[in-house]
Amino acid sequence: MTAGHRKPDGAIRGPALTFTGDPFRDGVEDTMVYESDAIVAFGGGVITHFGPADRVERELPADIEVKDYGRDALISAGFLDSHVHFPQTPMIAAAGEQLLHWLDKYTFPTERKYADKAFAASVAKVFLEECLRNGITTSCVYCTVFPQSVDALFEEAERLGLRLAAGKVLMNRNAPDDLLDTTQSGYDDSKALIDRWHGRGRLMYAITPRFAPTSTDDQLDAAGELWTEFPDCYLQTHVSESRSEIAWVRELFPERAGYLDVYDHSGLCRPRAIFGHGIHLTDDELHCMHRKGSSIAHCPTSNFFLGSGCFDVFRARDERRPVRVGLGTDLGAGTSFSVLVTLNEAYKAAQLNNHSLGAAHAYYLATRGTAQAMYIDDKVGSIAPGMEADLVVLDMKSTPIIDYRMGFVDDVHEALFVQMTLGDDRAVQATWVAGNLLYERAGR
Ligand code: GUN
Ligand code: ZN
């Protein structure tokens, strides 16, 4: 496969994994591509060639340097994270509370600090560095109620050339006074940020009402109106994460049929809406999300950490009314930046729902599946000519026990499963963004 007119300016070589479709819908056989020795070449930030090394080598100009990662590597599309809170980076691993108390005790006091742009910029740098150390090349990010926290993140993402979505949290009630906006100021600030950032390079804006309890009906309506003005933005929020949250929403919105209906009533269930968690959604609500083309961000480390529940990805993806599902780290309720660790927990969440999440389905979720949930699977999430050159290179023998265990694997599925069960940030050898090497693990 080649992407005609573009000239390659770099290339990498090694075993490679990608997906040409959705294994949940069409099965693994027809959608998973594994090349035991591949070359991925890129130019101008876009993949120009992908295929078996012996063939692609002949197609490349003689002066292209091919970086060979060897047989113990795995080249994949960069990982995507469909739900994460960058301001919570300094409070990851805060012990002892479930969702609503955790927000009061840890989250709100931390998010207050982002009135200071310099502090926001320092955290944005650490956050994006950590994403790259874990092979995450695209994220959909919650900032804080302060617009300057959004500027700080976008400025750093732009410097790195990342494809990234983010937005200012909208929150006009049920939080400390100094963290509240108003319906009007939230709308105005969000609109100004859209004007400044949405569609600039690879950056995208996400309209971000935190969750129903912290917004009045009026604010949710205003978010819907803003989205109608800028329909190619995202809308991100939380839904049906914990039982006590759901009970609170029922008290706050007694006239609505259920939690999702609160959002639907304000026109927030559409394509490019990404709902965090959705653990306790009813069948009717999943039907609604399917019909409207909205997506769920599955955040297993967070769900286990807060004791929120156990999301059933196979129920959400039920072929009779499949809902788009992306993977999310949900820091700082989530406990790891590592996508491999997140897949490990996703596997356990599936087990507790009596399903087995095989490696192929898991790696699909972390790449093309999340890109599909974000409606950018035509740009990122797979390796093919014309796709943006965001790539992660895994080291399949990153620790002594993984190295040892790999001596007993029979096929690529088992090898991938070992990585997602035992691997972490140490397994990420290199991360490429738009054809630029932005992270390389120090030698071991
Ligand atoms: N619901 C509302 N805000 C949050 C948040 O910051 N994290 C999580 N996990 N759930 C939320
Ligand atoms: Zn969240």
Short mmCIF file of C-alpha atoms and ligand atoms in Angstrom, two decimals:
data_model
loop_
_atom_site.label_atom_id
_atom_site.label_comp_id
_atom_site.label_asym_id
_atom_site.label_seq_id
_atom_site.Cartn_x
_atom_site.Cartn_y
_atom_site.Cartn_z
CA MET A 1 0.00 0.00 0.00
CA THR A 2 1.32 3.46 -0.85
CA ALA A 3 -0.07 6.98 -0.55
CA GLY A 4 0.82 8.16 -4.02
CA HIS A 5 1.99 11.73 -4.19
CA ARG A 6 3.67 12.31 -0.81
CA LYS A 7 7.40 11.68 -0.55
CA PRO A 8 8.57 9.79 2.52
CA ASP A 9 11.08 11.51 4.81
CA GLY A 10 11.44 8.75 7.40
CA ALA A 11 10.63 5.11 8.03
CA ILE A 12 10.63 2.52 10.79
CA ARG A 13 10.86 -1.24 10.63
CA GLY A 14 9.67 -4.07 12.88
CA PRO A 15 6.72 -6.37 13.51
CA ALA A 16 3.50 -4.34 13.17
CA LEU A 17 -0.11 -4.63 14.27
CA THR A 18 -3.12 -2.71 13.02
CA PHE A 19 -6.82 -3.03 12.25
CA THR A 20 -8.68 -2.46 9.01
CA GLY A 21 -12.08 -2.64 10.69
CA ASP A 22 -13.97 -3.43 13.89
CA PRO A 23 -13.37 -6.92 15.34
CA PHE A 24 -16.41 -6.54 17.61
CA ARG A 25 -18.56 -6.27 14.48
CA ASP A 26 -16.70 -8.21 11.82
CA GLY A 27 -14.52 -10.65 13.76
CA VAL A 28 -10.77 -10.73 14.31
CA GLU A 29 -9.91 -12.71 11.15
CA ASP A 30 -11.28 -10.04 8.83
CA THR A 31 -10.00 -6.97 10.66
CA MET A 32 -6.64 -7.60 12.34
CA VAL A 33 -3.43 -7.19 10.34
CA TYR A 34 -0.16 -8.49 11.73
CA GLU A 35 3.05 -8.22 9.74
CA SER A 36 6.00 -10.04 11.29
CA ASP A 37 8.45 -7.71 9.53
CA ALA A 38 6.97 -4.46 8.26
CA ILE A 39 8.11 -1.02 7.18
CA VAL A 40 6.05 2.07 7.95
CA ALA A 41 7.26 5.10 5.99
CA PHE A 42 6.00 8.64 6.39
CA GLY A 43 6.35 12.11 4.92
CA GLY A 44 4.88 15.48 5.86
CA GLY A 45 3.39 13.90 9.00
CA VAL A 46 1.43 11.28 7.08
CA ILE A 47 2.03 7.60 6.45
CA THR A 48 3.14 7.03 2.86
CA HIS A 49 3.89 3.29 2.83
CA PHE A 50 2.98 0.28 4.96
CA GLY A 51 3.58 -3.36 4.21
CA PRO A 52 6.03 -6.26 4.35
CA ALA A 53 9.57 -4.93 4.67
CA ASP A 54 10.97 -6.76 1.64
CA ARG A 55 8.39 -5.12 -0.61
CA VAL A 56 8.29 -1.60 0.89
CA GLU A 57 12.10 -1.47 0.97
CA ARG A 58 12.13 -1.69 -2.82
CA GLU A 59 9.57 1.11 -3.14
CA LEU A 60 11.41 3.63 -0.95
CA PRO A 61 13.89 6.20 -2.32
CA ALA A 62 17.45 5.02 -1.71
CA ASP A 63 18.28 7.93 0.63
CA ILE A 64 15.58 7.15 3.21
CA GLU A 65 16.99 5.97 6.48
CA VAL A 66 14.95 3.11 7.92
CA LYS A 67 15.13 2.84 11.72
CA ASP A 68 15.00 -0.87 12.50
CA TYR A 69 13.52 -1.73 15.92
CA GLY A 70 14.28 -5.44 15.54
CA ARG A 71 12.21 -8.56 16.02
CA ASP A 72 11.34 -7.98 19.69
CA ALA A 73 9.44 -4.78 18.93
CA LEU A 74 5.87 -4.14 17.92
CA ILE A 75 4.83 -1.10 15.89
CA SER A 76 1.23 0.03 16.47
CA ALA A 77 -0.80 3.11 15.78
CA GLY A 78 -0.37 5.50 18.69
CA PHE A 79 -2.76 4.86 21.56
CA LEU A 80 -5.77 7.09 22.16
CA ASP A 81 -7.29 8.16 25.46
CA SER A 82 -10.92 9.27 25.15
CA HIS A 83 -11.35 10.54 28.72
CA VAL A 84 -8.77 12.16 30.99
CA HIS A 85 -8.48 15.12 33.39
CA PHE A 86 -5.05 16.76 33.00
CA PRO A 87 -5.50 19.02 36.08
CA GLN A 88 -5.79 15.93 38.26
CA THR A 89 -2.23 14.81 37.47
CA PRO A 90 -0.92 16.13 40.84
CA MET A 91 -3.62 14.22 42.78
CA ILE A 92 -3.50 10.79 41.16
CA ALA A 93 -3.69 8.10 43.86
CA ALA A 94 -5.79 10.01 46.41
CA ALA A 95 -6.99 7.44 48.91
CA GLY A 96 -10.20 6.54 50.50
CA GLU A 97 -13.33 8.04 48.95
CA GLN A 98 -15.96 7.23 46.35
CA LEU A 99 -16.91 9.60 43.52
CA LEU A 100 -18.88 12.42 45.16
CA HIS A 101 -16.72 12.64 48.28
CA TRP A 102 -13.57 12.24 46.20
CA LEU A 103 -14.62 15.27 44.12
CA ASP A 104 -15.20 17.38 47.26
CA LYS A 105 -12.16 16.26 49.18
CA TYR A 106 -9.47 16.09 46.50
CA THR A 107 -10.61 17.25 43.06
CA PHE A 108 -12.11 20.66 43.69
CA PRO A 109 -9.28 21.88 45.97
CA THR A 110 -6.74 20.76 43.33
CA GLU A 111 -8.59 22.31 40.39
CA ARG A 112 -8.66 25.65 42.20
CA LYS A 113 -4.90 26.00 41.60
CA TYR A 114 -5.45 26.37 37.84
CA ALA A 115 -6.50 29.99 38.15
CA ASP A 116 -2.71 30.39 37.91
CA LYS A 117 -1.71 29.99 34.27
CA ALA A 118 1.93 29.27 35.11
CA PHE A 119 0.89 26.38 37.35
CA ALA A 120 -1.43 25.07 34.61
CA ALA A 121 1.42 25.25 32.10
CA SER A 122 3.76 23.32 34.39
CA VAL A 123 1.21 20.52 34.85
CA ALA A 124 0.32 20.45 31.13
CA LYS A 125 3.98 19.77 30.38
CA VAL A 126 4.22 16.89 32.85
CA PHE A 127 0.88 15.49 31.68
CA LEU A 128 1.75 15.43 27.98
CA GLU A 129 5.23 14.08 28.67
CA GLU A 130 3.64 11.25 30.60
CA CYS A 131 1.17 10.60 27.77
CA LEU A 132 4.07 10.28 25.33
CA ARG A 133 5.98 8.01 27.72
CA ASN A 134 2.96 5.73 27.52
CA GLY A 135 2.47 5.85 23.76
CA ILE A 136 -0.65 8.04 23.93
CA THR A 137 -0.69 10.34 20.92
CA THR A 138 -4.29 11.62 21.08
CA SER A 139 -6.37 12.44 24.15
CA CYS A 140 -9.75 13.98 24.86
CA VAL A 141 -9.06 16.11 27.90
CA TYR A 142 -11.03 17.89 30.62
CA CYS A 143 -9.35 21.09 31.79
CA THR A 144 -10.77 23.21 34.64
CA VAL A 145 -13.36 25.94 34.85
CA PHE A 146 -10.53 28.46 34.19
CA PRO A 147 -10.04 29.22 30.47
CA GLN A 148 -6.32 29.78 31.06
CA SER A 149 -5.97 26.09 31.95
CA VAL A 150 -7.24 25.25 28.45
CA ASP A 151 -4.83 27.70 26.84
CA ALA A 152 -1.98 26.13 28.80
CA LEU A 153 -2.77 22.62 27.57
CA PHE A 154 -3.39 23.61 23.94
CA GLU A 155 -0.19 25.67 23.85
CA GLU A 156 1.87 22.67 24.95
CA ALA A 157 0.01 20.27 22.63
CA GLU A 158 0.57 22.62 19.72
CA ARG A 159 4.27 22.83 20.51
CA LEU A 160 4.44 19.03 20.38
CA GLY A 161 2.26 18.77 17.25
CA LEU A 162 -0.26 16.49 18.92
CA ARG A 163 -3.78 15.75 17.75
CA LEU A 164 -5.74 16.54 20.90
CA ALA A 165 -9.21 17.59 22.03
CA ALA A 166 -9.83 19.58 25.21
CA GLY A 167 -12.28 21.94 26.81
CA LYS A 168 -13.08 24.25 29.69
CA VAL A 169 -15.20 22.64 32.38
CA LEU A 170 -18.67 24.19 32.63
CA MET A 171 -19.91 24.18 36.21
CA ASN A 172 -22.40 26.68 37.62
CA ARG A 173 -23.64 24.95 40.78
CA ASN A 174 -22.86 22.34 43.45
CA ALA A 175 -19.15 23.14 43.64
CA PRO A 176 -17.16 25.69 45.69
CA ASP A 177 -18.03 29.29 44.75
CA ASP A 178 -14.58 30.13 43.40
CA LEU A 179 -14.87 27.24 40.93
CA LEU A 180 -18.21 28.25 39.48
CA ASP A 181 -18.90 29.99 36.20
CA THR A 182 -22.31 31.25 35.11
CA THR A 183 -24.39 30.13 32.17
CA GLN A 184 -23.34 33.28 30.31
CA SER A 185 -19.65 33.35 31.26
CA GLY A 186 -19.30 29.62 30.60
CA TYR A 187 -20.81 30.07 27.15
CA ASP A 188 -18.70 33.15 26.35
CA ASP A 189 -15.44 31.63 27.59
CA SER A 190 -16.05 28.40 25.68
CA LYS A 191 -16.89 30.28 22.49
CA ALA A 192 -13.72 32.38 22.76
CA LEU A 193 -11.67 29.20 23.24
CA ILE A 194 -13.32 27.59 20.20
CA ASP A 195 -12.46 30.66 18.13
CA ARG A 196 -8.88 30.52 19.36
CA TRP A 197 -8.16 26.80 19.16
CA HIS A 198 -10.67 24.61 17.34
CA GLY A 199 -9.26 23.43 14.02
CA ARG A 200 -5.89 25.13 14.62
CA GLY A 201 -3.37 22.54 13.39
CA ARG A 202 -4.49 19.25 14.89
CA LEU A 203 -6.33 20.72 17.87
CA MET A 204 -10.03 20.25 18.50
CA TYR A 205 -12.38 21.76 21.05
CA ALA A 206 -14.61 19.76 23.39
CA ILE A 207 -17.55 21.55 25.01
CA THR A 208 -17.30 20.22 28.57
CA PRO A 209 -20.17 20.39 31.06
CA ARG A 210 -18.59 18.49 33.96
CA PHE A 211 -21.69 16.40 34.73
CA ALA A 212 -25.38 17.02 35.27
CA PRO A 213 -25.18 17.75 39.04
CA THR A 214 -22.83 20.72 38.53
CA SER A 215 -24.83 22.39 35.77
CA THR A 216 -28.32 23.88 35.76
CA ASP A 217 -30.71 22.98 32.95
CA ASP A 218 -29.99 26.42 31.63
CA GLN A 219 -26.25 25.76 31.36
CA LEU A 220 -26.82 22.41 29.65
CA ASP A 221 -29.15 24.14 27.16
CA ALA A 222 -26.47 26.77 26.50
CA ALA A 223 -23.92 24.00 25.87
CA GLY A 224 -26.34 22.50 23.32
CA GLU A 225 -26.79 25.88 21.63
CA LEU A 226 -23.04 26.45 21.44
CA TRP A 227 -22.60 22.99 19.96
CA THR A 228 -25.20 23.77 17.30
CA GLU A 229 -23.15 26.83 16.36
CA PHE A 230 -19.97 24.72 16.17
CA PRO A 231 -21.20 21.21 15.32
CA ASP A 232 -17.78 19.74 14.54
CA CYS A 233 -16.63 20.29 18.12
CA TYR A 234 -16.90 17.51 20.69
CA LEU A 235 -19.17 17.40 23.69
CA GLN A 236 -17.77 15.55 26.70
CA THR A 237 -19.32 14.86 30.08
CA HIS A 238 -19.89 12.07 32.61
CA VAL A 239 -22.95 9.80 32.86
CA SER A 240 -24.11 6.98 35.14
CA GLU A 241 -20.77 6.48 36.82
CA SER A 242 -21.89 5.69 40.36
CA ARG A 243 -25.15 4.73 42.09
CA SER A 244 -25.12 7.70 44.46
CA GLU A 245 -24.48 10.09 41.57
CA ILE A 246 -27.44 8.63 39.67
CA ALA A 247 -29.70 9.03 42.74
CA TRP A 248 -28.56 12.67 43.05
CA VAL A 249 -29.35 13.36 39.39
CA ARG A 250 -32.82 11.88 39.92
CA GLU A 251 -33.36 14.37 42.80
CA LEU A 252 -31.99 17.32 40.83
CA PHE A 253 -33.91 16.56 37.61
CA PRO A 254 -37.13 14.82 38.75
CA GLU A 255 -38.92 15.73 35.53
CA ARG A 256 -36.45 13.75 33.33
CA ALA A 257 -36.88 10.09 32.41
CA GLY A 258 -33.35 9.23 33.54
CA TYR A 259 -29.74 10.43 33.64
CA LEU A 260 -29.08 10.34 29.90
CA ASP A 261 -32.40 12.08 29.26
CA VAL A 262 -31.08 15.11 31.17
CA TYR A 263 -28.45 15.51 28.45
CA ASP A 264 -30.70 14.46 25.59
CA HIS A 265 -33.25 17.08 26.61
CA SER A 266 -30.59 19.77 26.04
CA GLY A 267 -29.59 18.32 22.67
CA LEU A 268 -26.34 16.81 23.93
CA CYS A 269 -26.78 13.27 22.55
CA ARG A 270 -25.32 13.46 19.07
CA PRO A 271 -22.35 12.14 17.14
CA ARG A 272 -19.09 13.35 18.76
CA ALA A 273 -20.61 13.34 22.26
CA ILE A 274 -18.30 11.32 24.51
CA PHE A 275 -19.88 10.19 27.75
CA GLY A 276 -17.49 9.06 30.46
CA HIS A 277 -18.23 5.74 32.18
CA GLY A 278 -21.90 4.87 31.47
CA ILE A 279 -21.52 1.86 33.75
CA HIS A 280 -25.13 1.77 34.91
CA LEU A 281 -26.91 2.88 31.70
CA THR A 282 -30.21 1.10 31.06
CA ASP A 283 -30.96 -0.76 27.83
CA ASP A 284 -33.18 2.12 26.73
CA GLU A 285 -30.33 4.56 27.31
CA LEU A 286 -27.91 2.39 25.31
CA HIS A 287 -30.50 2.26 22.50
CA CYS A 288 -30.68 6.05 22.60
CA MET A 289 -26.89 6.38 22.40
CA HIS A 290 -26.80 3.98 19.46
CA ARG A 291 -29.51 5.90 17.61
CA LYS A 292 -27.87 9.25 18.25
CA GLY A 293 -24.33 8.11 17.40
CA SER A 294 -22.89 9.10 20.78
CA SER A 295 -19.94 7.34 22.41
CA ILE A 296 -18.93 5.95 25.80
CA ALA A 297 -15.44 6.26 27.30
CA HIS A 298 -14.64 3.05 29.21
CA CYS A 299 -12.34 3.88 32.13
CA PRO A 300 -11.72 0.66 34.06
CA THR A 301 -8.88 1.72 36.40
CA SER A 302 -10.99 4.64 37.57
CA ASN A 303 -14.12 2.55 37.97
CA PHE A 304 -12.31 0.05 40.18
CA PHE A 305 -10.41 2.73 42.11
CA LEU A 306 -13.54 4.70 43.04
CA GLY A 307 -15.61 1.52 43.46
CA SER A 308 -18.04 2.85 40.86
CA GLY A 309 -18.87 -0.48 39.21
CA CYS A 310 -17.92 -2.70 36.37
CA PHE A 311 -18.64 -1.55 32.80
CA ASP A 312 -19.74 -4.26 30.37
CA VAL A 313 -18.12 -3.43 27.03
CA PHE A 314 -19.73 -6.40 25.27
CA ARG A 315 -23.20 -5.26 26.35
CA ALA A 316 -22.47 -1.75 25.03
CA ARG A 317 -21.18 -3.17 21.74
CA ASP A 318 -24.16 -5.58 21.34
CA GLU A 319 -24.46 -5.96 17.57
CA ARG A 320 -28.23 -5.29 17.66
CA ARG A 321 -27.57 -1.69 18.78
CA PRO A 322 -23.82 -1.16 19.02
CA VAL A 323 -22.62 1.93 20.88
CA ARG A 324 -19.19 3.34 20.04
CA VAL A 325 -16.80 2.69 22.93
CA GLY A 326 -13.40 4.27 23.49
CA LEU A 327 -10.84 3.54 26.17
CA GLY A 328 -10.09 6.14 28.84
CA THR A 329 -7.50 6.47 31.59
CA ASP A 330 -9.65 9.01 33.51
CA LEU A 331 -6.80 10.34 35.56
CA GLY A 332 -6.73 11.23 38.42
CA ALA A 333 -9.50 8.80 39.45
CA GLY A 334 -7.82 6.48 37.00
CA THR A 335 -4.65 5.07 38.44
CA SER A 336 -2.33 4.76 35.45
CA PHE A 337 -1.25 6.62 32.33
CA SER A 338 -0.39 3.24 30.85
CA VAL A 339 -2.76 2.00 28.20
CA LEU A 340 -1.45 -1.53 28.74
CA VAL A 341 -2.37 -1.33 32.42
CA THR A 342 -5.75 0.11 31.46
CA LEU A 343 -6.33 -2.84 29.11
CA ASN A 344 -5.35 -5.20 31.92
CA GLU A 345 -8.15 -3.72 34.03
CA ALA A 346 -10.55 -3.71 31.07
CA TYR A 347 -9.94 -7.43 30.78
CA LYS A 348 -10.88 -7.90 34.43
CA ALA A 349 -13.99 -5.72 34.06
CA ALA A 350 -15.07 -7.95 31.18
CA GLN A 351 -14.34 -11.09 33.22
CA LEU A 352 -16.58 -9.86 36.04
CA ASN A 353 -19.32 -9.50 33.41
CA ASN A 354 -18.68 -13.07 32.21
CA HIS A 355 -16.98 -12.03 28.97
CA SER A 356 -13.48 -12.56 27.77
CA LEU A 357 -11.77 -9.51 26.24
CA GLY A 358 -9.22 -11.05 23.89
CA ALA A 359 -6.03 -9.24 22.96
CA ALA A 360 -7.20 -8.33 19.46
CA HIS A 361 -10.36 -6.67 20.76
CA ALA A 362 -8.35 -4.94 23.48
CA TYR A 363 -5.71 -3.43 21.14
CA TYR A 364 -8.49 -2.43 18.76
CA LEU A 365 -10.15 -0.55 21.64
CA ALA A 366 -6.91 1.26 22.47
CA THR A 367 -6.35 2.39 18.89
CA ARG A 368 -8.88 2.34 16.07
CA GLY A 369 -11.86 1.73 18.41
CA THR A 370 -11.19 4.90 20.38
CA ALA A 371 -10.54 6.77 17.13
CA GLN A 372 -13.95 5.54 15.95
CA ALA A 373 -15.56 6.68 19.21
CA MET A 374 -13.97 10.10 18.57
CA TYR A 375 -14.99 10.11 14.88
CA ILE A 376 -11.37 10.47 13.75
CA ASP A 377 -10.73 6.92 12.53
CA ASP A 378 -10.12 8.38 9.08
CA LYS A 379 -7.10 10.27 10.53
CA VAL A 380 -5.54 8.24 13.36
CA GLY A 381 -5.83 4.87 15.10
CA SER A 382 -4.53 2.63 12.35
CA ILE A 383 -1.48 2.20 10.15
CA ALA A 384 -2.22 2.79 6.49
CA PRO A 385 -1.07 5.21 3.80
CA GLY A 386 -2.84 8.52 4.23
CA MET A 387 -3.26 8.17 8.00
CA GLU A 388 -1.41 10.59 10.27
CA ALA A 389 1.97 9.18 11.32
CA ASP A 390 1.27 8.76 15.05
CA LEU A 391 2.93 5.53 16.12
CA VAL A 392 4.03 3.69 19.22
CA VAL A 393 6.81 1.12 19.29
CA LEU A 394 6.50 -1.47 22.05
CA ASP A 395 9.35 -3.52 23.42
CA MET A 396 7.88 -7.01 23.80
CA LYS A 397 10.56 -8.00 26.35
CA SER A 398 10.55 -4.95 28.60
CA THR A 399 10.96 -6.67 31.98
CA PRO A 400 12.65 -9.88 33.09
CA ILE A 401 9.35 -11.69 33.71
CA ILE A 402 7.86 -10.58 30.38
CA ASP A 403 11.05 -11.65 28.62
CA TYR A 404 10.82 -15.04 30.33
CA ARG A 405 7.07 -15.46 29.66
CA MET A 406 7.53 -14.55 25.98
CA GLY A 407 9.67 -17.66 25.62
CA PHE A 408 6.51 -19.73 26.00
CA VAL A 409 4.04 -17.94 23.73
CA ASP A 410 2.56 -19.77 20.78
CA ASP A 411 1.16 -16.96 18.67
CA VAL A 412 0.78 -13.21 18.34
CA HIS A 413 -2.48 -13.14 20.32
CA GLU A 414 -0.79 -14.69 23.31
CA ALA A 415 2.18 -12.34 22.95
CA LEU A 416 -0.15 -9.33 22.90
CA PHE A 417 -2.07 -10.64 25.88
CA VAL A 418 1.13 -11.02 27.89
CA GLN A 419 1.96 -7.37 27.15
CA MET A 420 -1.43 -6.05 28.25
CA THR A 421 -1.38 -8.16 31.41
CA LEU A 422 2.22 -7.66 32.53
CA GLY A 423 3.32 -4.54 30.66
CA ASP A 424 3.36 -0.86 31.62
CA ASP A 425 5.26 2.30 30.65
CA ARG A 426 8.49 0.31 30.47
CA ALA A 427 7.10 -1.48 27.40
CA VAL A 428 6.97 1.77 25.42
CA GLN A 429 10.20 2.03 23.51
CA ALA A 430 9.39 4.99 21.28
CA THR A 431 6.52 7.32 20.42
CA TRP A 432 6.27 9.07 17.05
CA VAL A 433 3.96 12.02 16.49
CA ALA A 434 3.25 13.17 12.94
CA GLY A 435 6.42 11.41 11.86
CA ASN A 436 8.59 13.02 14.57
CA LEU A 437 10.26 10.96 17.27
CA LEU A 438 9.01 12.64 20.46
CA TYR A 439 9.85 9.99 23.02
CA GLU A 440 12.52 7.35 23.19
CA ARG A 441 12.99 5.19 26.30
CA ALA A 442 16.43 5.33 27.82
CA GLY A 443 18.43 2.14 27.21
CA ARG A 444 17.93 -0.70 29.66
N1 GUN B 1 -17.75 13.14 37.57
C1 GUN B 1 -17.72 14.49 37.61
N2 GUN B 1 -16.44 14.95 37.66
C2 GUN B 1 -15.66 13.86 37.65
C3 GUN B 1 -14.24 13.69 37.67
O1 GUN B 1 -13.45 14.64 37.73
N3 GUN B 1 -13.81 12.40 37.65
C4 GUN B 1 -14.65 11.34 37.59
N4 GUN B 1 -14.15 10.11 37.55
N5 GUN B 1 -15.96 11.48 37.57
C5 GUN B 1 -16.47 12.73 37.60
ZN ZN B 2 -13.70 11.80 34.30
#
